[in-house]
Every structure is written in structure tokens, then in C-alpha cells.
Coordinates of C-alpha atoms in Angstrom, one line a residue:
Chain A
M1 CA -18.3 14.8 121.8
D2 CA -19.0 18.5 121.3
T3 CA -17.0 18.5 118.1
I4 CA -18.9 15.5 116.8
E5 CA -22.3 17.1 117.6
G6 CA -21.2 20.4 116.1
E7 CA -20.2 18.6 112.9
N8 CA -23.5 16.8 112.9
E9 CA -25.5 20.0 113.1
A10 CA -23.5 21.3 110.2
E11 CA -24.4 18.1 108.3
N12 CA -28.1 18.4 109.2
T13 CA -28.3 21.9 108.0
E14 CA -26.5 21.0 104.8
K15 CA -28.8 21.7 101.8
P16 CA -30.0 18.8 99.7
P17 CA -29.1 18.7 96.0
F18 CA -31.6 20.2 93.6
F19 CA -34.1 21.5 96.2
K20 CA -33.9 24.1 98.9
E21 CA -35.0 21.8 101.7
W22 CA -35.3 18.1 102.5
K23 CA -39.0 18.3 102.8
S24 CA -39.3 18.7 99.0
W25 CA -37.4 15.5 98.5
Y26 CA -39.7 13.6 100.9
I27 CA -42.8 15.0 99.1
L28 CA -41.3 13.9 95.8
V29 CA -40.7 10.3 97.0
I30 CA -44.2 10.0 98.5
G31 CA -45.8 11.8 95.5
E32 CA -44.1 9.3 93.2
L33 CA -45.5 6.4 95.2
I34 CA -49.0 7.8 95.0
L35 CA -48.6 8.4 91.3
L36 CA -47.4 4.8 90.8
I37 CA -50.3 3.4 92.7
I38 CA -52.7 5.4 90.5
L39 CA -50.9 4.2 87.4
F40 CA -50.9 0.6 88.5
Y41 CA -54.6 0.8 89.3
W42 CA -55.3 2.1 85.8
F43 CA -53.0 -0.5 84.3
T44 CA -54.8 -3.3 86.2
N45 CA -58.2 -2.1 85.1
A46 CA -57.2 -1.3 81.5
F47 CA -56.1 -4.8 80.7
S48 CA -58.5 -6.9 82.6
Chain B
M1 CA -24.3 -23.0 76.4
S2 CA -22.3 -22.0 73.4
L3 CA -18.6 -20.9 73.4
L4 CA -19.7 -17.3 73.0
D5 CA -21.9 -17.6 76.1
W6 CA -19.0 -19.0 78.1
I7 CA -16.8 -16.1 76.9
V8 CA -19.4 -13.5 77.9
L9 CA -20.0 -15.2 81.3
A10 CA -16.4 -15.9 82.2
G11 CA -15.2 -12.4 81.0
T12 CA -17.9 -10.6 83.1
M13 CA -17.2 -12.6 86.2
L14 CA -13.4 -12.3 85.9
F15 CA -13.7 -8.6 85.3
I16 CA -15.8 -8.1 88.5
V17 CA -13.4 -10.0 90.7
V18 CA -10.2 -8.4 89.3
Y19 CA -11.8 -4.9 89.3
G20 CA -13.0 -5.3 92.9
V21 CA -9.6 -6.4 94.1
W22 CA -7.6 -3.9 92.1
Q23 CA -9.8 -0.9 92.8
T24 CA -9.7 -1.3 96.5
R25 CA -6.4 -2.9 97.3
G26 CA -4.5 -1.9 100.4
S27 CA -7.1 -1.1 103.2
K28 CA -4.9 0.2 106.1
N29 CA -7.3 0.5 109.0
I30 CA -10.6 -0.9 110.2
S31 CA -12.5 2.3 109.4
D32 CA -11.4 2.1 105.8
Y33 CA -12.2 -1.7 105.7
L34 CA -15.6 -1.5 107.3
L35 CA -16.8 2.0 106.5
G36 CA -14.7 2.9 103.4
N37 CA -13.4 5.9 105.4
K38 CA -16.9 7.4 104.9
K39 CA -16.1 8.7 101.5
T40 CA -18.8 7.1 99.3
P41 CA -20.9 9.4 97.2
W42 CA -24.7 9.1 97.2
F43 CA -25.1 7.5 93.7
T44 CA -22.7 4.7 94.6
I45 CA -24.6 4.2 97.9
A46 CA -28.0 4.1 96.0
L47 CA -26.7 1.4 93.6
S48 CA -25.1 -0.5 96.5
I49 CA -28.4 -0.5 98.5
M50 CA -30.3 -1.7 95.4
A51 CA -27.7 -4.4 94.5
T52 CA -27.7 -5.6 98.1
Q53 CA -31.5 -6.1 98.1
A54 CA -31.8 -7.5 94.6
S55 CA -30.3 -10.9 94.9
A56 CA -30.3 -13.6 92.2
I57 CA -33.6 -14.7 93.6
T58 CA -35.2 -11.4 92.5
F59 CA -34.3 -12.1 88.9
L60 CA -35.1 -15.8 88.9
S61 CA -38.3 -15.8 91.0
A62 CA -40.0 -12.6 90.2
P63 CA -40.6 -13.2 86.5
G64 CA -41.8 -16.8 87.4
Q65 CA -44.2 -15.3 90.0
A66 CA -45.7 -13.0 87.3
Y67 CA -46.0 -16.1 85.1
T68 CA -47.9 -18.2 87.7
D69 CA -49.5 -15.6 89.9
G70 CA -49.5 -12.3 88.1
M71 CA -47.9 -9.0 89.0
R72 CA -49.5 -8.5 92.4
F73 CA -46.1 -9.2 94.1
V74 CA -45.2 -5.6 93.2
Q75 CA -47.4 -4.4 96.1
F76 CA -44.9 -6.0 98.4
Y77 CA -42.7 -2.9 97.8
F78 CA -45.3 -0.2 98.4
G79 CA -44.1 0.4 102.0
L80 CA -40.5 0.9 100.9
P81 CA -40.6 4.5 99.8
L82 CA -42.3 5.5 103.0
A83 CA -39.7 3.7 105.0
M84 CA -36.9 5.5 103.1
V85 CA -38.4 8.8 104.1
V86 CA -38.8 7.9 107.8
L87 CA -35.2 6.5 107.9
S88 CA -33.8 9.6 106.2
V89 CA -35.6 11.9 108.7
T90 CA -34.8 10.0 111.9
V91 CA -32.3 7.2 111.7
V92 CA -29.6 8.4 109.4
P93 CA -28.8 11.6 111.4
I94 CA -28.6 9.5 114.6
Y95 CA -26.2 6.9 113.1
H96 CA -24.0 9.7 111.7
K97 CA -24.1 11.5 115.0
M98 CA -23.1 8.5 117.0
R99 CA -20.4 7.6 114.5
V100 CA -21.2 3.9 114.8
Y101 CA -19.8 1.0 112.8
T102 CA -22.9 -1.1 113.2
A103 CA -26.5 -0.5 113.9
Y104 CA -26.3 -2.6 117.1
E105 CA -23.5 -0.4 118.6
Y106 CA -26.2 2.3 119.0
L107 CA -28.3 0.0 121.2
E108 CA -25.6 -0.2 123.8
K109 CA -25.4 3.5 123.9
R110 CA -29.2 3.7 124.3
F111 CA -29.8 0.6 126.5
D112 CA -27.1 -1.8 127.5
L113 CA -24.8 -4.5 126.3
N114 CA -27.4 -7.3 126.6
T115 CA -29.8 -5.6 124.2
R116 CA -27.0 -4.9 121.8
T117 CA -25.9 -8.5 121.9
L118 CA -29.5 -9.8 121.5
A119 CA -30.0 -7.7 118.4
A120 CA -26.6 -8.7 117.0
F121 CA -27.3 -12.4 117.7
L122 CA -30.7 -12.2 115.9
F123 CA -29.0 -10.6 113.0
L124 CA -26.1 -13.0 112.8
T125 CA -28.4 -16.0 113.0
Q126 CA -30.8 -14.8 110.3
R127 CA -28.3 -13.2 108.0
G128 CA -25.8 -16.1 108.3
L129 CA -28.4 -18.5 107.0
A130 CA -29.6 -16.0 104.4
A131 CA -26.0 -15.6 103.0
G132 CA -25.9 -19.3 102.3
F133 CA -29.3 -19.1 100.8
T134 CA -28.3 -16.3 98.5
I135 CA -25.6 -18.5 97.0
F136 CA -27.6 -21.7 97.0
A137 CA -30.7 -20.4 95.2
P138 CA -29.1 -19.6 91.9
S139 CA -26.7 -22.5 92.1
L140 CA -29.6 -25.0 92.4
I141 CA -31.4 -23.6 89.4
L142 CA -28.3 -23.1 87.2
S143 CA -27.0 -26.6 88.0
S144 CA -30.3 -28.1 87.3
L145 CA -30.9 -26.4 83.9
L146 CA -27.3 -26.4 82.7
N147 CA -26.2 -29.7 84.2
W148 CA -23.5 -27.9 86.3
D149 CA -22.3 -29.6 89.4
I150 CA -24.1 -27.9 92.3
Y151 CA -21.2 -28.2 94.7
I152 CA -18.7 -26.7 92.3
T153 CA -21.2 -23.9 91.4
N154 CA -21.7 -23.1 95.1
L155 CA -18.0 -23.1 95.7
L156 CA -17.2 -21.0 92.6
I157 CA -19.8 -18.3 93.5
G158 CA -18.8 -18.3 97.1
S159 CA -15.0 -18.2 96.4
M160 CA -15.3 -15.3 93.9
V161 CA -17.2 -13.2 96.5
I162 CA -14.8 -14.1 99.3
I163 CA -11.7 -13.0 97.2
Y164 CA -12.8 -9.4 96.6
T165 CA -14.7 -8.9 99.9
V166 CA -11.8 -10.1 102.0
S167 CA -9.3 -8.1 99.9
G168 CA -11.1 -4.7 99.7
G169 CA -13.8 -4.8 102.4
T170 CA -16.8 -2.5 102.1
N171 CA -15.2 -0.5 99.3
A172 CA -14.8 -3.5 97.2
V173 CA -18.4 -4.4 97.9
S174 CA -19.7 -0.9 96.7
Q175 CA -17.4 -0.7 93.7
T176 CA -18.2 -4.1 92.3
Q177 CA -21.9 -3.5 93.0
K178 CA -21.9 -0.5 90.6
F179 CA -20.6 -2.8 87.8
Q180 CA -22.9 -5.6 88.8
M181 CA -26.0 -3.3 88.7
G182 CA -24.9 -2.2 85.2
V183 CA -24.7 -5.9 84.0
I184 CA -28.1 -6.6 85.6
M185 CA -29.8 -3.5 84.1
V186 CA -28.4 -4.2 80.6
G187 CA -29.2 -7.9 80.8
M188 CA -32.8 -7.5 82.0
F189 CA -33.5 -4.7 79.4
I190 CA -32.3 -7.0 76.6
A191 CA -34.4 -9.9 77.9
G192 CA -37.5 -7.6 78.0
V193 CA -36.9 -6.3 74.5
M194 CA -36.2 -9.8 73.2
V195 CA -39.3 -11.5 74.6
V196 CA -41.6 -8.9 73.0
S197 CA -39.7 -8.8 69.7
M198 CA -39.9 -12.6 69.5
L199 CA -43.7 -12.7 69.6
P200 CA -45.4 -13.7 66.3
R201 CA -45.5 -10.8 63.8
E202 CA -49.3 -10.4 64.1
V203 CA -49.1 -10.1 67.9
S204 CA -48.3 -6.5 69.0
F205 CA -47.1 -5.4 72.4
G206 CA -50.6 -4.1 73.1
N207 CA -52.1 -7.5 72.1
A208 CA -49.7 -9.2 74.5
L209 CA -50.7 -6.9 77.3
Q210 CA -54.3 -7.6 76.6
I211 CA -53.8 -11.4 76.7
A212 CA -51.8 -11.1 79.9
G213 CA -54.5 -8.9 81.5
D214 CA -57.4 -11.1 80.4
M215 CA -55.6 -14.1 81.9
G216 CA -55.2 -12.3 85.2
R217 CA -51.5 -11.7 85.0
L218 CA -51.5 -7.8 85.1
N219 CA -53.1 -7.7 88.5
A220 CA -50.7 -5.1 89.9
I221 CA -53.2 -3.6 92.4
D222 CA -55.6 -5.3 94.7
F223 CA -57.5 -3.0 97.1
E224 CA -59.5 -5.7 98.9
F225 CA -58.5 -6.0 102.6
D226 CA -58.0 -9.7 103.1
L227 CA -55.7 -11.1 105.8
E228 CA -55.6 -14.4 104.0
S229 CA -54.3 -12.8 100.8
R230 CA -50.5 -12.7 100.7
Y231 CA -50.2 -9.6 98.5
N232 CA -52.6 -6.7 98.5
I233 CA -52.2 -3.0 98.8
W234 CA -52.7 -3.1 102.6
S235 CA -50.2 -5.9 103.4
G236 CA -47.9 -4.1 101.0
V237 CA -48.1 -0.6 102.5
I238 CA -48.4 -1.7 106.2
G239 CA -46.5 -4.9 106.3
G240 CA -44.0 -3.8 103.6
F241 CA -43.4 -0.6 105.5
F242 CA -42.5 -2.4 108.7
L243 CA -40.4 -4.9 106.8
A244 CA -38.5 -2.1 104.9
L245 CA -38.1 0.0 108.0
S246 CA -36.5 -3.0 109.8
Y247 CA -34.5 -4.2 106.8
F248 CA -33.0 -0.8 105.8
G249 CA -32.9 0.7 109.3
T250 CA -31.6 -2.2 111.4
D251 CA -30.1 -4.9 109.2
Q252 CA -26.4 -4.3 109.1
S253 CA -26.1 -5.5 105.5
Q254 CA -28.1 -2.4 104.5
V255 CA -27.1 0.0 107.3
Q256 CA -23.4 -0.6 106.4
R257 CA -24.1 0.5 102.8
Y258 CA -25.3 4.0 103.8
L259 CA -22.9 4.4 106.8
T260 CA -20.2 4.6 104.2
G261 CA -21.7 8.0 103.0
R262 CA -19.4 10.9 103.7
S263 CA -22.3 13.0 105.2
V264 CA -26.0 12.7 106.2
T265 CA -26.8 14.2 102.8
Q266 CA -25.1 11.4 100.9
S267 CA -26.7 8.6 103.0
R268 CA -30.1 10.2 102.7
M269 CA -29.9 10.7 99.0
G270 CA -28.8 7.0 98.6
L271 CA -31.9 5.9 100.5
L272 CA -34.3 8.2 98.8
F273 CA -33.1 7.3 95.3
N274 CA -33.7 3.7 96.2
G275 CA -37.2 4.7 97.4
M276 CA -37.9 6.1 94.0
A277 CA -36.3 3.5 91.7
K278 CA -37.2 0.2 93.4
I279 CA -40.9 -0.1 92.6
P280 CA -40.5 0.8 88.8
M281 CA -37.6 -1.7 88.6
Q282 CA -39.6 -4.4 90.2
F283 CA -42.6 -3.6 88.1
L284 CA -40.5 -4.0 84.9
I285 CA -39.0 -7.3 86.1
L286 CA -42.6 -8.6 86.7
L287 CA -43.7 -7.3 83.4
I288 CA -41.0 -9.3 81.7
G289 CA -42.4 -12.4 83.5
A290 CA -45.9 -11.5 82.2
M291 CA -44.5 -11.2 78.7
V292 CA -42.8 -14.6 79.0
Y293 CA -46.2 -15.9 80.0
V294 CA -47.7 -14.6 76.8
F295 CA -44.7 -15.8 74.7
Y296 CA -45.5 -19.3 75.8
F297 CA -49.0 -19.0 74.2
F298 CA -47.3 -19.1 70.9
F299 CA -44.2 -21.2 71.6
Q300 CA -44.7 -24.5 73.4
P301 CA -43.5 -24.5 77.0
P302 CA -42.4 -27.7 78.8
V303 CA -45.2 -29.3 80.7
F304 CA -43.1 -28.9 83.8
F305 CA -40.2 -26.4 84.0
N306 CA -38.0 -28.3 86.4
K307 CA -36.6 -30.6 83.7
V308 CA -34.5 -32.7 86.1
L309 CA -37.6 -33.7 88.1
L310 CA -39.5 -34.4 84.9
E311 CA -36.7 -36.6 83.6
D312 CA -36.5 -38.4 86.9
A313 CA -40.3 -39.1 86.7
R314 CA -39.8 -40.4 83.1
L315 CA -37.1 -42.8 84.3
S316 CA -39.0 -44.0 87.3
G317 CA -41.0 -46.6 85.5
N318 CA -44.0 -44.3 84.8
R319 CA -42.5 -43.2 81.5
G320 CA -45.6 -44.2 79.6
Q321 CA -47.8 -42.0 81.8
I322 CA -45.6 -39.0 81.6
V323 CA -45.1 -39.3 77.8
E324 CA -48.8 -39.6 77.3
L325 CA -49.4 -36.5 79.4
E326 CA -46.8 -34.7 77.3
D327 CA -48.6 -35.7 74.1
Q328 CA -51.9 -34.4 75.5
Y329 CA -50.2 -31.2 76.6
S330 CA -48.7 -30.7 73.2
K331 CA -52.1 -31.1 71.5
A332 CA -53.7 -28.8 74.0
F333 CA -51.0 -26.2 73.5
F334 CA -51.6 -26.1 69.7
E335 CA -55.3 -25.8 70.3
R336 CA -54.7 -22.9 72.7
K337 CA -52.2 -21.3 70.3
Q338 CA -54.9 -21.3 67.6
K339 CA -57.4 -19.8 70.0
A340 CA -54.9 -17.1 71.0
L341 CA -54.2 -16.2 67.3
D342 CA -58.0 -16.1 66.7
Y343 CA -58.4 -13.7 69.7
V344 CA -55.6 -11.5 68.5
R345 CA -57.2 -11.3 65.0
E346 CA -60.5 -10.3 66.6
L347 CA -58.8 -7.6 68.7
N348 CA -56.9 -6.2 65.7
T349 CA -59.9 -6.1 63.4
G350 CA -62.1 -4.5 66.1
A351 CA -64.8 -7.1 65.5
N352 CA -67.6 -7.7 68.0
Q353 CA -66.6 -11.4 68.4
S354 CA -63.7 -10.7 70.7
D355 CA -65.6 -11.8 73.9
E356 CA -66.5 -15.1 72.3
A357 CA -62.9 -15.6 71.2
L358 CA -61.6 -14.7 74.6
N359 CA -64.0 -17.3 76.2
S360 CA -62.7 -19.9 73.8
L361 CA -59.1 -19.0 74.7
K362 CA -59.8 -19.2 78.4
Q363 CA -61.4 -22.7 78.0
A364 CA -58.4 -23.9 76.0
D365 CA -56.1 -22.4 78.7
Q366 CA -58.0 -24.3 81.4
K367 CA -57.6 -27.5 79.5
L368 CA -53.9 -27.0 79.1
N369 CA -53.5 -26.1 82.8
A370 CA -55.5 -29.2 83.8
I371 CA -52.9 -31.4 82.0
R372 CA -50.1 -29.6 83.6
T373 CA -51.7 -30.0 87.0
E374 CA -52.1 -33.7 86.4
T375 CA -48.5 -34.0 85.4
I376 CA -47.4 -32.3 88.6
E377 CA -49.6 -34.7 90.6
T378 CA -48.1 -37.6 88.8
I379 CA -44.6 -36.4 89.6
K380 CA -45.6 -36.0 93.2
E381 CA -47.0 -39.5 93.3
I382 CA -43.8 -40.9 91.9
D383 CA -41.6 -38.9 94.3
K384 CA -43.5 -37.8 97.4
D385 CA -40.5 -35.6 98.5
A386 CA -40.2 -33.8 95.2
D387 CA -40.5 -30.0 95.3
T388 CA -43.1 -29.6 92.5
N389 CA -43.0 -25.8 92.6
D390 CA -41.3 -24.9 89.3
T391 CA -41.8 -21.1 89.5
N392 CA -38.1 -20.4 89.9
Y393 CA -37.2 -22.4 86.7
I394 CA -39.6 -20.6 84.3
F395 CA -37.5 -17.5 83.4
L396 CA -34.2 -19.3 83.1
N397 CA -35.8 -22.0 81.0
F398 CA -37.0 -19.3 78.6
V399 CA -33.5 -17.7 78.5
I400 CA -31.7 -21.0 77.8
D401 CA -34.3 -22.4 75.3
H402 CA -35.1 -19.2 73.3
L403 CA -32.5 -16.5 73.6
P404 CA -29.6 -16.3 71.1
A405 CA -25.9 -17.2 71.9
G406 CA -24.2 -14.5 73.9
I407 CA -27.4 -13.2 75.5
V408 CA -27.7 -16.5 77.4
G409 CA -24.2 -15.9 78.8
L410 CA -25.1 -12.3 79.7
L411 CA -28.3 -13.3 81.5
I412 CA -26.5 -16.0 83.5
A413 CA -23.9 -13.3 84.3
V414 CA -26.9 -11.2 85.6
I415 CA -28.0 -14.0 87.9
L416 CA -24.5 -14.6 89.2
S417 CA -23.8 -10.8 89.6
A418 CA -27.0 -10.4 91.6
S419 CA -26.0 -13.4 93.8
M420 CA -22.5 -12.0 94.3
S421 CA -23.6 -8.5 95.0
S422 CA -26.0 -9.6 97.8
T423 CA -23.6 -12.1 99.2
S424 CA -20.7 -9.6 99.4
S425 CA -22.8 -7.1 101.4
E426 CA -23.9 -9.9 103.7
L427 CA -20.4 -11.2 104.4
N428 CA -19.2 -7.7 104.9
A429 CA -22.0 -7.0 107.4
L430 CA -21.6 -10.3 109.2
A431 CA -17.9 -9.6 109.6
S432 CA -18.5 -6.1 110.9
T433 CA -21.1 -7.2 113.4
T434 CA -18.9 -10.1 114.6
V435 CA -15.8 -8.0 115.0
V436 CA -17.4 -4.8 116.3
D437 CA -20.3 -6.1 118.4
V438 CA -18.9 -9.4 119.6
Y439 CA -15.1 -9.8 119.3
R440 CA -13.9 -6.3 120.1
R441 CA -16.7 -5.7 122.6
R442 CA -16.5 -8.9 124.5
F443 CA -13.2 -10.7 123.9
K444 CA -10.4 -8.3 122.8
K445 CA -11.0 -4.7 123.8
D446 CA -7.6 -3.1 123.5
A447 CA -5.9 -4.5 120.4
N448 CA -4.4 -2.2 117.7
E449 CA -5.9 -1.3 114.3
A450 CA -3.9 -3.9 112.4
H451 CA -5.2 -6.6 114.7
Y452 CA -8.9 -5.7 114.1
L453 CA -8.3 -5.3 110.4
N454 CA -6.7 -8.8 110.2
A455 CA -9.6 -10.2 112.4
S456 CA -12.2 -8.6 110.0
R457 CA -10.5 -10.3 107.1
W458 CA -10.4 -13.7 108.7
I459 CA -14.0 -13.4 110.0
T460 CA -15.1 -12.6 106.5
V461 CA -13.4 -15.8 105.3
F462 CA -15.2 -17.6 108.1
W463 CA -18.6 -16.4 107.2
G464 CA -18.0 -17.1 103.5
A465 CA -17.0 -20.7 104.4
Y466 CA -20.0 -20.9 106.7
A467 CA -22.3 -19.8 103.8
I468 CA -20.7 -22.2 101.4
T469 CA -21.0 -25.1 103.9
F470 CA -24.7 -24.2 104.4
T471 CA -25.2 -24.5 100.6
M472 CA -23.7 -28.0 100.6
F473 CA -26.4 -29.2 103.0
A474 CA -29.3 -27.2 101.8
N475 CA -31.8 -29.4 100.0
R476 CA -35.3 -28.5 99.1
L477 CA -36.9 -25.1 98.8
G478 CA -40.3 -23.5 97.9
T479 CA -40.5 -20.3 96.1
L480 CA -37.1 -18.9 96.7
I481 CA -37.9 -15.2 96.9
E482 CA -40.6 -15.8 99.5
A483 CA -38.5 -18.2 101.5
V484 CA -35.9 -15.5 102.0
N485 CA -38.5 -12.9 102.9
V486 CA -40.2 -15.3 105.4
L487 CA -36.9 -16.0 107.0
G488 CA -36.2 -12.3 107.4
S489 CA -39.8 -11.6 108.7
L490 CA -39.3 -14.0 111.5
V491 CA -36.8 -11.7 113.2
Y492 CA -37.1 -8.3 111.5
G493 CA -40.2 -7.3 113.5
T494 CA -38.6 -7.9 116.9
I495 CA -35.4 -6.1 115.9
L496 CA -37.4 -3.2 114.5
G497 CA -39.4 -3.0 117.8
I498 CA -36.1 -2.7 119.8
F499 CA -34.9 0.1 117.5
L500 CA -38.3 1.9 117.6
V501 CA -38.3 1.9 121.4
A502 CA -34.6 3.1 121.3
F503 CA -35.4 6.0 118.9
Y504 CA -38.9 7.1 120.0
F505 CA -39.8 5.8 123.5
K506 CA -37.2 7.2 125.8
Q507 CA -39.2 6.3 128.9
I508 CA -38.7 2.5 128.3
G509 CA -35.4 1.2 129.7
A510 CA -33.0 -1.6 128.9
R511 CA -34.5 -4.4 131.1
A512 CA -38.1 -3.8 129.9
T513 CA -37.0 -3.7 126.3
F514 CA -35.0 -6.9 126.5
A515 CA -37.8 -8.9 128.2
A516 CA -40.4 -7.5 125.7
A517 CA -38.2 -8.5 122.7
I518 CA -38.0 -12.1 124.0
V519 CA -41.9 -12.2 124.4
A520 CA -42.4 -10.6 120.9
E521 CA -40.1 -13.2 119.2
L522 CA -41.9 -16.0 120.9
I523 CA -45.2 -14.6 119.6
V524 CA -43.8 -14.4 116.0
V525 CA -42.5 -18.0 116.2
Y526 CA -45.9 -19.1 117.5
C527 CA -47.7 -17.4 114.6
F528 CA -45.3 -18.9 112.1
A529 CA -45.7 -22.5 113.5
F530 CA -49.4 -22.6 114.4
T531 CA -51.3 -20.0 112.4
E532 CA -51.9 -19.2 108.7
V533 CA -51.1 -15.5 109.1
P534 CA -49.2 -14.3 105.9
Y535 CA -45.6 -13.7 106.6
L536 CA -45.6 -9.9 105.9
W537 CA -47.7 -9.4 109.0
F538 CA -44.9 -11.0 111.1
N539 CA -43.1 -7.7 110.8
V540 CA -46.0 -5.9 112.5
I541 CA -46.7 -8.8 115.0
G542 CA -43.0 -8.8 116.1
C543 CA -42.6 -5.1 116.3
L544 CA -45.7 -3.8 118.2
P545 CA -45.5 -6.2 121.2
V546 CA -41.9 -5.0 121.9
I547 CA -43.4 -1.5 122.3
A548 CA -46.5 -2.6 124.2
F549 CA -44.8 -5.1 126.5
G550 CA -41.9 -2.6 126.9
F551 CA -44.4 -0.1 128.4
L552 CA -46.0 -2.8 130.5
F553 CA -42.7 -4.2 131.9
Q554 CA -41.4 -0.7 132.5
Q555 CA -44.3 -0.1 134.9
F556 CA -43.4 -3.2 136.9
I557 CA -39.8 -2.3 137.0
K558 CA -40.7 1.2 138.2
K559 CA -42.9 -0.3 140.9
E560 CA -40.1 -2.7 141.9
V561 CA -37.6 0.1 142.1
G562 CA -40.1 2.3 144.0
E563 CA -41.0 -0.5 146.5
G564 CA -37.3 -1.4 146.8

């Protein structure tokens, strides 16, 4: 079990691709969602 | 279908099956068979997650929904990216740490065997039915529109999936899903380009968007909080979040996809990519539906899209009435077409008369819709049991009637690919849960690897046969995509509640959680049977009582223990 937890800690501290930390990925995903909602709001109003 | 369509369709299907079997031949142990030896890279995981969720129903129903109800269905997915982030932060590291084969295995480590069995049972019940549904839905529509025998269609789709899923296990599922997603993306892109390019020369893409918007088909966002409204931003973000959290965090058909990742990073990236790609993909599919809606302003649609039911109505002795309605519909269509062309002319010349032209167009549209409604009522009078919701037939009608040879075959390959990709994940997950959570845990604890591998293969065959058998007895359906989501929402909330207690409320024990889960499920069933609450809220209604009653029951248990 120690080995498994040790391996897991290594996995958790593994850096994500393209960014320095995972927080940046999470912000990107949520930021895209907000952007899409704004774009859809514009889209809905622009054509109705 | 032309010979070219058959060649494209048969070639694509044959390639998928052969590729799946050949690429993943020779699984030697259960870890390889059920988890792919945890070697899958994130991009394959992401495509696999998307292919599992996007069944044939997505591609048949969603464009039809945009046609009849507009694009507001896209809001259903707004909670998904949030759920992907929460799962990446919390659940993925726990599953990797525990080195589990199934999500339910974790529940025994946290609670007890009963809670694990309850969650596995809810999953097997719901997913077993859904697997049959995933095959049946496209079969019903394809057989109806192309005069294929529905039983043979069910059998063919089911058998193709069983062959490569049994042969290669989870690896075969992931590998074939990559190719299936490729077919789906190319097919839908071509359909989108074709529908816009086939509009009359004077109607630009901008004009088409304007007409769709004016007719209420581009309603992608609705901010009004209304519990009666099935899709608005609030039900999408809140209900959709709970549904996605439960589906991706606790449904083995999805958990198994990212458990194959070789590290936490690979699994997380797979989920996050899905969180970023899903809404744009769904938006584009709905937009294709909105464009099909505009296309039918200029090319006459059938008065009712389920042609088999229409023909049955004609042959029932009310032929005269139906033919008369069709004549009226035809005249009303040409009137509306003229008004639509007038409106486009006004838009393009920038004249001030466009409001007037739009009002005329709306009146002509109402007239056309009134005749369609009357036709549907007539069909219903002739056959009281007839399912007169033709939403699922709209897109495929367009494909078959208007797209050129070769493309029709490709689009039908899209539908079948989507059906097979979801079904294969479902069979794989059903087999994993049955073997790991039931068979190995309760019946045969100390057998060797070869035995469990063999058992996994036979149980996959069993679930495949079960799904096909379900399709043979399935009969009438409403809007397919909704029916699947309603079915899932009946149990997802409760399962999610159990997992949320497991992850975040360490003070609540096994007995309290188990009892709370039973109460929560009864509340959901009551709401489904006796109230009008929209189904997305079932995910919240099922989840929160598990936590609330869990706390409450835990107090009683504490007292009992204290008094004892």
C-alpha cells in the first residue's frame, strides 16, 4: 500500500501538459464555458 | 440506397469490426481486458469518452430537436465542463490511488459490501436497459425509413459490437471509438456543408440564420428561471452539473474509459478535453438541425416525417382525408416558400419592408403548421396507439431524400458508428461490473486470471444477447434522446449521492448511507410518477436526500450505539 500511495503522490505532482499547474487547465475549461455562454447569448439575441 | 451507399456503409462497418479485432487480439489477463493494462493516452481517452456519450440518438434526435424546438437543448450540457473539473480534482486521483477496476469497488473500501452491491445493482439495471435502447433507437428509424427488417438490423448492430468487444475488451472499445469518432466528425461536417450549399442561390448563410432566428430556432440561451421549462440555463448548469457528475463520475461505462489512462494526468486530460469540446460539438449538431429547418422552407418537407405511420394512415380507409390534407399542405408550402423568398429579398436589399415581409412569412408558417397539426391529429384518430412524435425522423429523412449517393451511405455509417461506440462501452462496463462487483466478489473469489478473463468474455456475450433481446421487445418511444436521459436521471442522482457521501462526508457511515439511498430513490420514483418536475431535476432530487438523510440517520445510529 505504501508503494501505491507513493506512486500516486508522484502522479499527483506530475506536471500537466502545456501549463505549469493544473489550476491553469481548470481556469481554461471554466473560462471557455463562460465565453460560450456569452457567445450563445449574443447569438440568440442577434438573430431573433 | 444506391450501390455506392451500400459500398461506403458496408466498407466502413467491416473495417471497424476487423480493425477492432485485429488491433487488440490476444488479451492475456483481466487487467488487460478490462483496463487495457492502463496504457491509454489522453487523446484516445478523450475520444472514447465523447464516443461513449454520443450515441446514435445524439445524431438522430438533436437535429430534429433543433427543427421542432430550437437550439435550447444545448443548455443541457452547460454543467458538463464544471463536472469535468470537479472530477479531475477529486475523483480521478482517488480511483487511481485505489487501483480499482470499477467505481463501485471503491464503495466497499469506503462503506461496506451492501452499499457497493446496491450501487452496482442500480447501474446494471439502468445500463442494461439503456444498452438495448442504444441499439434499438437507430434500428427503429433506419428500418422505418429504408424498409430494413428491424429484427435483422438489431441483430446485425448487436452482433458486430459483440464480436470486437468480446475479442479485445476495453482496448477494442477505445481503438474502434477513435475511428468511429472520425467517421462521425467527417459525416456531420459534410452534412452541415451540404445543407447550407443546397439552399437556393439567393439565400445566403446569413439569411438562413436570420430566418431560423426569426422563427425561434436559434434560442440557444434562456435566462428565465422556470421549473416548468425543461431547458434553460439554470436547469442546464445545476441539473446538468449533477447529471454529468454522476454520469462521468459513477457510471462505469464512463469511469472505465478514463481508468484505462496510464496516469492521473492522462485521465484528467481526457476528461478536460471532453469538457471543452462537448458544447461546441453539440451546438454545431443543433445548428445543422436549424439549417435543415430553413432548408425545408424552400424544398417541400413531408407533412409528417414518419412515412410508415403516414402510409398506414393512408391505407386505413381515411385515404381521402390524408390526401386532401397533403394537397392543402403542398399549397401552403408554396405560399410560405414565396413569402420566405420575399423576406430574403427584403433582407438583401436592406429595404424597410422587412418587418412586414417577416409578418407575412410567420402567418404563412402558422398556416402550414396548422395543417401539419391537423394531419397528426388525424393519424392519432386513426391509430390511438401511434407514436406521433416524428422528431427523430426529420434528419434522416433529409439525408435520404436530399443528399447525393455515397454521402447517404456515409451518414448512415455515422448513425451506426455512434450506436456501436456507445453500445461497446456499455457492454464492456456491464461485463466489468458483473465480474468484478458480483461474480468475483460474491460467487468465485479465488479463481485464476484465465478463469476471470474467460468469464468476462462470456458475460460480455450475455449482456450483448440481453441488449439484443430487449430490442426485440421494445416497441414505442417518445423523443429518443430524452428517453435515455430520463432513464439515467431516475438512478443517477441516488448513485451520485452515495459517491458524494463517500468522497466528502466521512462522518456518515455505511448503514446510514444505505438507508438514505433507498429513501432518495423512492423520492425520485415518486416525483417521476406523480409530479411534473422536469427530469433534469431528478439528479438533484436524488442526490441531496442521500446526503441529508445520511446525516439524519447517522445521528440515530450514533444514539443507538451510545444507548447500546
